[in-house]
Amino acid sequence: LKAAAADAGIPLVGPKRAFLLQGTDRIGALYDFHLKLSNAGINIYSCNGVVDGTGRFGYVIWVPQEDFDDASKALKASDWRTIQPSRRT
């Protein structure tokens, strides 16, 4: 990927850390996570989600990298068993 991007003149940025949330798909399932981040003054840079058709969801949240540690603390105040912060730096 790096070589192809360099050949094409496309700059790559990263890696960047993100959060993977997983849980039971229901109305408002992500509300608590967004509320915790908002109350901590952390903006979500980007997010993407998917459901598997069996009642479960996966959701990736990216926050500004300088806010990652604070976001981790805020999210752990939620249902921390569903949160998997990436370990890449």
PDB file of C-alpha atoms in Angstrom:
ATOM      1  CA  LEU A   1       0.000   0.000   0.000  1.00  0.00           C
ATOM      2  CA  LYS A   2       2.773   2.414   0.906  1.00  0.00           C
ATOM      3  CA  ALA A   3       4.592   1.774  -2.362  1.00  0.00           C
ATOM      4  CA  ALA A   4       1.416   2.111  -4.439  1.00  0.00           C
ATOM      5  CA  ALA A   5       0.501   5.361  -2.682  1.00  0.00           C
ATOM      6  CA  ALA A   6       4.000   6.726  -3.197  1.00  0.00           C
ATOM      7  CA  ASP A   7       3.910   5.792  -6.895  1.00  0.00           C
ATOM      8  CA  ALA A   8       0.576   7.558  -7.267  1.00  0.00           C
ATOM      9  CA  GLY A   9       1.744  10.605  -5.310  1.00  0.00           C
ATOM     10  CA  ILE A  10      -0.886  10.071  -2.619  1.00  0.00           C
ATOM     11  CA  PRO A  11       0.214  10.896   0.927  1.00  0.00           C
ATOM     12  CA  LEU A  12      -0.763   8.441   3.651  1.00  0.00           C
ATOM     13  CA  VAL A  13      -1.462   9.566   7.197  1.00  0.00           C
ATOM     14  CA  GLY A  14      -1.516   7.259  10.166  1.00  0.00           C
ATOM     15  CA  PRO A  15      -1.902   4.864  11.710  1.00  0.00           C
ATOM     16  CA  LYS A  16      -4.554   6.396  13.935  1.00  0.00           C
ATOM     17  CA  ARG A  17      -6.207   4.849  16.960  1.00  0.00           C
ATOM     18  CA  ALA A  18      -9.967   4.320  17.104  1.00  0.00           C
ATOM     19  CA  PHE A  19     -12.601   2.615  19.246  1.00  0.00           C
ATOM     20  CA  LEU A  20     -14.545  -0.470  18.248  1.00  0.00           C
ATOM     21  CA  LEU A  21     -17.868  -0.744  20.041  1.00  0.00           C
ATOM     22  CA  GLN A  22     -19.980  -3.866  19.850  1.00  0.00           C
ATOM     23  CA  GLY A  23     -23.325  -4.681  21.373  1.00  0.00           C
ATOM     24  CA  THR A  24     -26.951  -5.581  21.029  1.00  0.00           C
ATOM     25  CA  ASP A  25     -28.705  -3.660  18.258  1.00  0.00           C
ATOM     26  CA  ARG A  26     -31.578  -1.629  19.705  1.00  0.00           C
ATOM     27  CA  ILE A  27     -32.988   1.858  19.389  1.00  0.00           C
ATOM     28  CA  GLY A  28     -30.615   4.266  21.123  1.00  0.00           C
ATOM     29  CA  ALA A  29     -27.817   1.712  21.449  1.00  0.00           C
ATOM     30  CA  LEU A  30     -25.147   4.327  20.715  1.00  0.00           C
ATOM     31  CA  TYR A  31     -26.712   7.201  22.628  1.00  0.00           C
ATOM     32  CA  ASP A  32     -24.807   6.595  25.869  1.00  0.00           C
ATOM     33  CA  PHE A  33     -21.451   6.469  24.092  1.00  0.00           C
ATOM     34  CA  HIS A  34     -22.080   9.713  22.210  1.00  0.00           C
ATOM     35  CA  LEU A  35     -23.408  11.386  25.362  1.00  0.00           C
ATOM     36  CA  LYS A  36     -20.335  10.411  27.389  1.00  0.00           C
ATOM     37  CA  LEU A  37     -18.029  11.857  24.731  1.00  0.00           C
ATOM     38  CA  SER A  38     -20.112  15.010  24.409  1.00  0.00           C
ATOM     39  CA  ASN A  39     -20.195  15.557  28.169  1.00  0.00           C
ATOM     40  CA  ALA A  40     -16.398  15.178  28.241  1.00  0.00           C
ATOM     41  CA  GLY A  41     -16.109  17.863  25.539  1.00  0.00           C
ATOM     42  CA  ILE A  42     -14.758  15.419  22.956  1.00  0.00           C
ATOM     43  CA  ASN A  43     -15.784  15.730  19.325  1.00  0.00           C
ATOM     44  CA  ILE A  44     -16.160  12.662  17.151  1.00  0.00           C
ATOM     45  CA  TYR A  45     -13.996  13.002  14.062  1.00  0.00           C
ATOM     46  CA  SER A  46     -15.664  10.161  12.171  1.00  0.00           C
ATOM     47  CA  CYS A  47     -17.751   7.063  12.821  1.00  0.00           C
ATOM     48  CA  ASN A  48     -19.078   4.075  10.943  1.00  0.00           C
ATOM     49  CA  GLY A  49     -21.356   1.237  11.952  1.00  0.00           C
ATOM     50  CA  VAL A  50     -22.772  -2.035  10.773  1.00  0.00           C
ATOM     51  CA  VAL A  51     -25.370  -4.540  11.971  1.00  0.00           C
ATOM     52  CA  ASP A  52     -25.084  -8.251  11.362  1.00  0.00           C
ATOM     53  CA  GLY A  53     -28.754  -9.145  10.984  1.00  0.00           C
ATOM     54  CA  THR A  54     -28.793 -11.222  14.171  1.00  0.00           C
ATOM     55  CA  GLY A  55     -29.351  -8.306  16.549  1.00  0.00           C
ATOM     56  CA  ARG A  56     -25.720  -7.242  17.072  1.00  0.00           C
ATOM     57  CA  PHE A  57     -23.837  -4.141  15.925  1.00  0.00           C
ATOM     58  CA  GLY A  58     -20.273  -3.009  15.410  1.00  0.00           C
ATOM     59  CA  TYR A  59     -19.360   0.668  15.506  1.00  0.00           C
ATOM     60  CA  VAL A  60     -16.022   2.407  14.998  1.00  0.00           C
ATOM     61  CA  ILE A  61     -15.436   5.872  16.443  1.00  0.00           C
ATOM     62  CA  TRP A  62     -12.464   8.084  15.612  1.00  0.00           C
ATOM     63  CA  VAL A  63     -11.710  11.081  17.794  1.00  0.00           C
ATOM     64  CA  PRO A  64      -8.892  13.605  17.446  1.00  0.00           C
ATOM     65  CA  GLN A  65      -5.727  11.745  18.467  1.00  0.00           C
ATOM     66  CA  GLU A  66      -4.907  14.312  21.152  1.00  0.00           C
ATOM     67  CA  ASP A  67      -8.286  13.464  22.795  1.00  0.00           C
ATOM     68  CA  PHE A  68      -7.897   9.676  22.576  1.00  0.00           C
ATOM     69  CA  ASP A  69      -6.906   9.078  26.213  1.00  0.00           C
ATOM     70  CA  ASP A  70      -9.677  11.328  27.547  1.00  0.00           C
ATOM     71  CA  ALA A  71     -12.171   9.640  25.220  1.00  0.00           C
ATOM     72  CA  SER A  72     -11.049   6.254  26.484  1.00  0.00           C
ATOM     73  CA  LYS A  73     -11.702   7.317  30.070  1.00  0.00           C
ATOM     74  CA  ALA A  74     -15.106   8.756  29.152  1.00  0.00           C
ATOM     75  CA  LEU A  75     -16.155   5.646  27.248  1.00  0.00           C
ATOM     76  CA  LYS A  76     -14.998   3.326  30.020  1.00  0.00           C
ATOM     77  CA  ALA A  77     -17.500   5.146  32.237  1.00  0.00           C
ATOM     78  CA  SER A  78     -20.133   3.569  29.939  1.00  0.00           C
ATOM     79  CA  ASP A  79     -20.575  -0.148  29.414  1.00  0.00           C
ATOM     80  CA  TRP A  80     -16.808  -0.687  29.150  1.00  0.00           C
ATOM     81  CA  ARG A  81     -17.140  -4.372  28.214  1.00  0.00           C
ATOM     82  CA  THR A  82     -18.238  -3.366  24.703  1.00  0.00           C
ATOM     83  CA  ILE A  83     -15.322  -1.040  24.002  1.00  0.00           C
ATOM     84  CA  GLN A  84     -12.082  -2.160  22.428  1.00  0.00           C
ATOM     85  CA  PRO A  85      -9.593   0.680  21.921  1.00  0.00           C
ATOM     86  CA  SER A  86      -7.066  -0.018  19.203  1.00  0.00           C
ATOM     87  CA  ARG A  87      -3.527  -0.604  20.439  1.00  0.00           C
ATOM     88  CA  ARG A  88      -1.695   0.845  17.430  1.00  0.00           C
ATOM     89  CA  THR A  89       0.096   4.131  17.901  1.00  0.00           C
TER      90      THR A  89
END
